[in-house]
mmCIF file of C-alpha atoms in Angstrom:
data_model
loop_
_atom_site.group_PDB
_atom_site.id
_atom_site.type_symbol
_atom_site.label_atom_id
_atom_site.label_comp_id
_atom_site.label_asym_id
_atom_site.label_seq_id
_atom_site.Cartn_x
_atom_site.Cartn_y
_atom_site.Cartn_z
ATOM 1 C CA UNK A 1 8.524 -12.650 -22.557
ATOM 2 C CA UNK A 2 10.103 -13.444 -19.322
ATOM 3 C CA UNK A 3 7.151 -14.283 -16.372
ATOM 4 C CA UNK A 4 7.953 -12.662 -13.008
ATOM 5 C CA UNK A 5 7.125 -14.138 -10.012
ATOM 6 C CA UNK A 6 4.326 -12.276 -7.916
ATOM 7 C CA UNK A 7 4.459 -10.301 -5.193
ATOM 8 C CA UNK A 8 4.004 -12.053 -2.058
ATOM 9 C CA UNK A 9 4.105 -9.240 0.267
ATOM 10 C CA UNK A 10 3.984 -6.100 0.107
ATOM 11 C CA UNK A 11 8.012 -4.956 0.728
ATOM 12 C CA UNK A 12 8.973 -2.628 4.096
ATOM 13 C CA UNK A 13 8.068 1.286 3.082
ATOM 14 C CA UNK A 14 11.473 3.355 3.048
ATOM 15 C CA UNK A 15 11.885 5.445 5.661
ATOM 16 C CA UNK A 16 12.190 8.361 3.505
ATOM 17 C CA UNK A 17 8.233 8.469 3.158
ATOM 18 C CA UNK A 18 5.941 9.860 5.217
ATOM 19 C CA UNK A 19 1.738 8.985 5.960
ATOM 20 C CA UNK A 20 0.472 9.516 2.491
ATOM 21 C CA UNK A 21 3.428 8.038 0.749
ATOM 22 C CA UNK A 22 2.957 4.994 2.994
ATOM 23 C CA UNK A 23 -0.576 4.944 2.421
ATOM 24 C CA UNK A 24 -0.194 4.651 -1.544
ATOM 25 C CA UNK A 25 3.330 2.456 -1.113
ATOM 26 C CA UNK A 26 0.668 -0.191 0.131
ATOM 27 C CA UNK A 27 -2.269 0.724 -2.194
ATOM 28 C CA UNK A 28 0.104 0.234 -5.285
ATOM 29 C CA UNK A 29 1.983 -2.262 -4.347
ATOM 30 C CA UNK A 30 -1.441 -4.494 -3.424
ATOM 31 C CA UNK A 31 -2.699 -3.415 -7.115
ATOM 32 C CA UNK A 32 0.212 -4.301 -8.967
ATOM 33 C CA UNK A 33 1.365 -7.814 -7.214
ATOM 34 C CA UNK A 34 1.180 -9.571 -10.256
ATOM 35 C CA UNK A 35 3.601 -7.247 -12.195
ATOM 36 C CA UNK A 36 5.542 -5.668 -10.020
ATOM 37 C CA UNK A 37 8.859 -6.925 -8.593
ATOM 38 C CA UNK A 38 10.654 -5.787 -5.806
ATOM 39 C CA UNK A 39 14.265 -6.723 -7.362
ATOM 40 C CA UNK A 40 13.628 -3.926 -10.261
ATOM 41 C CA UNK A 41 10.528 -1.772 -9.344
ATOM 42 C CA UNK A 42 11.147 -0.910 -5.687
ATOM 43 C CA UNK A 43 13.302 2.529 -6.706
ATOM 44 C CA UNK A 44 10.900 3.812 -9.293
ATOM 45 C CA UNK A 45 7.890 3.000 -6.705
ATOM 46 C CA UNK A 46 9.652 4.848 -3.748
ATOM 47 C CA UNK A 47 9.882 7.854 -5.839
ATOM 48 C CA UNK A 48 6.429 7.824 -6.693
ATOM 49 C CA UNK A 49 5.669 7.175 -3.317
ATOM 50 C CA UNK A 50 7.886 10.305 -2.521
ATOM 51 C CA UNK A 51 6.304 12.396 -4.729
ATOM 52 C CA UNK A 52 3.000 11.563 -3.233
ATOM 53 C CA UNK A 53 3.738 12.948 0.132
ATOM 54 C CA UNK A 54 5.842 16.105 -2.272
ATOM 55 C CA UNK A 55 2.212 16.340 -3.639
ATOM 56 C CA UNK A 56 0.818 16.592 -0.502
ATOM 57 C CA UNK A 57 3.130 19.275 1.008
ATOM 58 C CA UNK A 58 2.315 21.461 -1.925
ATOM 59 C CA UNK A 59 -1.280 21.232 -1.899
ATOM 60 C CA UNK A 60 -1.093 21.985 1.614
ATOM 61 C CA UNK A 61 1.077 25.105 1.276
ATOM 62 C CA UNK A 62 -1.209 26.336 -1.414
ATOM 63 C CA UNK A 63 -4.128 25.980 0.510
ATOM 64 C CA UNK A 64 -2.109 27.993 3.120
ATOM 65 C CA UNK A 65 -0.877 30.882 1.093
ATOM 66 C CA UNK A 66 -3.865 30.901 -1.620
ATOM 67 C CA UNK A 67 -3.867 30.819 -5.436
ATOM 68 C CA UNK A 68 -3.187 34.178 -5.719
ATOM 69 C CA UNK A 69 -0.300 35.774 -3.900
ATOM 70 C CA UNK A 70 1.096 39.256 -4.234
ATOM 71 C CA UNK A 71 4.342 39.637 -6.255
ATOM 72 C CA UNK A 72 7.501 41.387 -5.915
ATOM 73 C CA UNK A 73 5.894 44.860 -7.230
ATOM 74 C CA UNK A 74 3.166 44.108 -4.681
ATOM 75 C CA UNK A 75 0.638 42.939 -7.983
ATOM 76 C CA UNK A 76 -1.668 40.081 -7.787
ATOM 77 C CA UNK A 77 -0.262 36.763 -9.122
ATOM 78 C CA UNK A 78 -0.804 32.981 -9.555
ATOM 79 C CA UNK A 79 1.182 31.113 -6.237
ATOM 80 C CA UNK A 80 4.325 30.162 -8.327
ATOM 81 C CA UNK A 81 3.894 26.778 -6.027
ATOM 82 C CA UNK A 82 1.157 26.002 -8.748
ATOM 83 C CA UNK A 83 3.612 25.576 -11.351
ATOM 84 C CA UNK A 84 5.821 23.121 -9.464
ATOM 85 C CA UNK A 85 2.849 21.203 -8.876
ATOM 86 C CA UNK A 86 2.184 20.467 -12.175
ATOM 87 C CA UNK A 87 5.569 19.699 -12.731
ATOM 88 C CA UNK A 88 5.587 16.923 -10.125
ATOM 89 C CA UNK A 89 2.125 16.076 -10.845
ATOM 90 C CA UNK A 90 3.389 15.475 -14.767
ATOM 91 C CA UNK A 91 6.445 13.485 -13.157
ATOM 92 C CA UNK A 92 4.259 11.174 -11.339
ATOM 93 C CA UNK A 93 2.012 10.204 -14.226
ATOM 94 C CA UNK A 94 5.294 9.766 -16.077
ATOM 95 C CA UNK A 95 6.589 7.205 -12.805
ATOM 96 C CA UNK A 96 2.796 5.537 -12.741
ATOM 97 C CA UNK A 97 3.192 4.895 -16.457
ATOM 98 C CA UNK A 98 6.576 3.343 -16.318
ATOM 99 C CA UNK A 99 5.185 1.243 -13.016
ATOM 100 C CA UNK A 100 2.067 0.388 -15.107
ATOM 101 C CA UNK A 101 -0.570 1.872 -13.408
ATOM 102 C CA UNK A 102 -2.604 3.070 -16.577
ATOM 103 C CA UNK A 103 -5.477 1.828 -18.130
ATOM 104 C CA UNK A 104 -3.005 1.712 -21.450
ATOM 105 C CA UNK A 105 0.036 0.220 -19.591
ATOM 106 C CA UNK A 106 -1.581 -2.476 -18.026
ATOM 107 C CA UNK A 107 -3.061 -3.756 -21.382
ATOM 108 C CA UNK A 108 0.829 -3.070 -22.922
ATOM 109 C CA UNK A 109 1.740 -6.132 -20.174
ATOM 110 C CA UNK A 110 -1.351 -7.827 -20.453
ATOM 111 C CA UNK A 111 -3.442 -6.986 -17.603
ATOM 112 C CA UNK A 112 -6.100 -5.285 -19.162
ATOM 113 C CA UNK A 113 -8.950 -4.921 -16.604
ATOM 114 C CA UNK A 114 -11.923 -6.926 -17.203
ATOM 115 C CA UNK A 115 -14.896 -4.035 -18.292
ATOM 116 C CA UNK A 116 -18.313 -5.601 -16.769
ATOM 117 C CA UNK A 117 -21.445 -5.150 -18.946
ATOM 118 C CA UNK A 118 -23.895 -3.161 -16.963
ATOM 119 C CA UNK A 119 -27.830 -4.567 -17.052
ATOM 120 C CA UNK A 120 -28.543 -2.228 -19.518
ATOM 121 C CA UNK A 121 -25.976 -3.316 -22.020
ATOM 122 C CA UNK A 122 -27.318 -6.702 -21.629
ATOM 123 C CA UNK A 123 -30.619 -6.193 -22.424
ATOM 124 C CA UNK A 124 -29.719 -4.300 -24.987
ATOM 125 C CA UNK A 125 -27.917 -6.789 -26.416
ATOM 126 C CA UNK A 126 -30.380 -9.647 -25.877
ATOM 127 C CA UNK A 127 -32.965 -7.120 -27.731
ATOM 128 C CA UNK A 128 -30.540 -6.878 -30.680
ATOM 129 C CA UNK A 129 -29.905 -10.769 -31.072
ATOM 130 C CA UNK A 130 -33.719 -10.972 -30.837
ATOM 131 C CA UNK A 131 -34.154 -8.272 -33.865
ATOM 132 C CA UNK A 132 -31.964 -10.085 -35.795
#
């Protein structure tokens, strides 16, 4: 397995995004510093960071027009912006995957996030050593 080098900084946002995509451009680049690289990820994480302010837009316009909007024969319908939505919202789970930003992905490169035990768990567990 070849070891890349960390991130040292976090790389210049494109131009091409706008608040919220610069907003998570920083968030995920911060989180994944010790995986990502800017030689091979910085494509696949501007898209993502696109689709974030895509995301955005279409919320927005939803709130605007509504869930329901009237169709072409005047009847009552779902806002056929809800659709795309999920389409993009499906794409970006697909682009956080391949950047690994899941819970399974990040164990898949071995970053697995360290679970704390709550105070509960250990005194349940000092309870059971105690039984035994």
């Amino acid at each position: 397995m070849v070891q890349l080098a960390a991130v040292a900084s976090i790389p210049v946002p494109p131009d091409t995004l706008a608040d919220k995509g610069r907003t998570v451009w920083d968030r995920l680049w911060t989180a994944g510093q010790a995986w990502l690289s800017p030689a091979t990820d910085l494509d696949l994480l501007t898209r993502l960071c696109e689709a974030h302010d895509e995301r955005e837009a279409l919320r927005d316009a939803i709130a605007d027009e509504g869930y329901m909007v009237t169709g072409s024969m005047g009847q009552r319908r779902a806002n056929p912006l809800l659709s795309e939505l999920r389409s993009l919202e499906s794409q970006m789970t697909k682009y956080e995957s391949l950047c690994g930003f899941t819970p399974t992905d990040r164990a898949r490169l071995g970053y697995a996030e360290v679970k704390r035990a709550s105070k509960l768990d250990d005194l349940l567990s000092k309870r059971q050593a105690r039984a035994q």
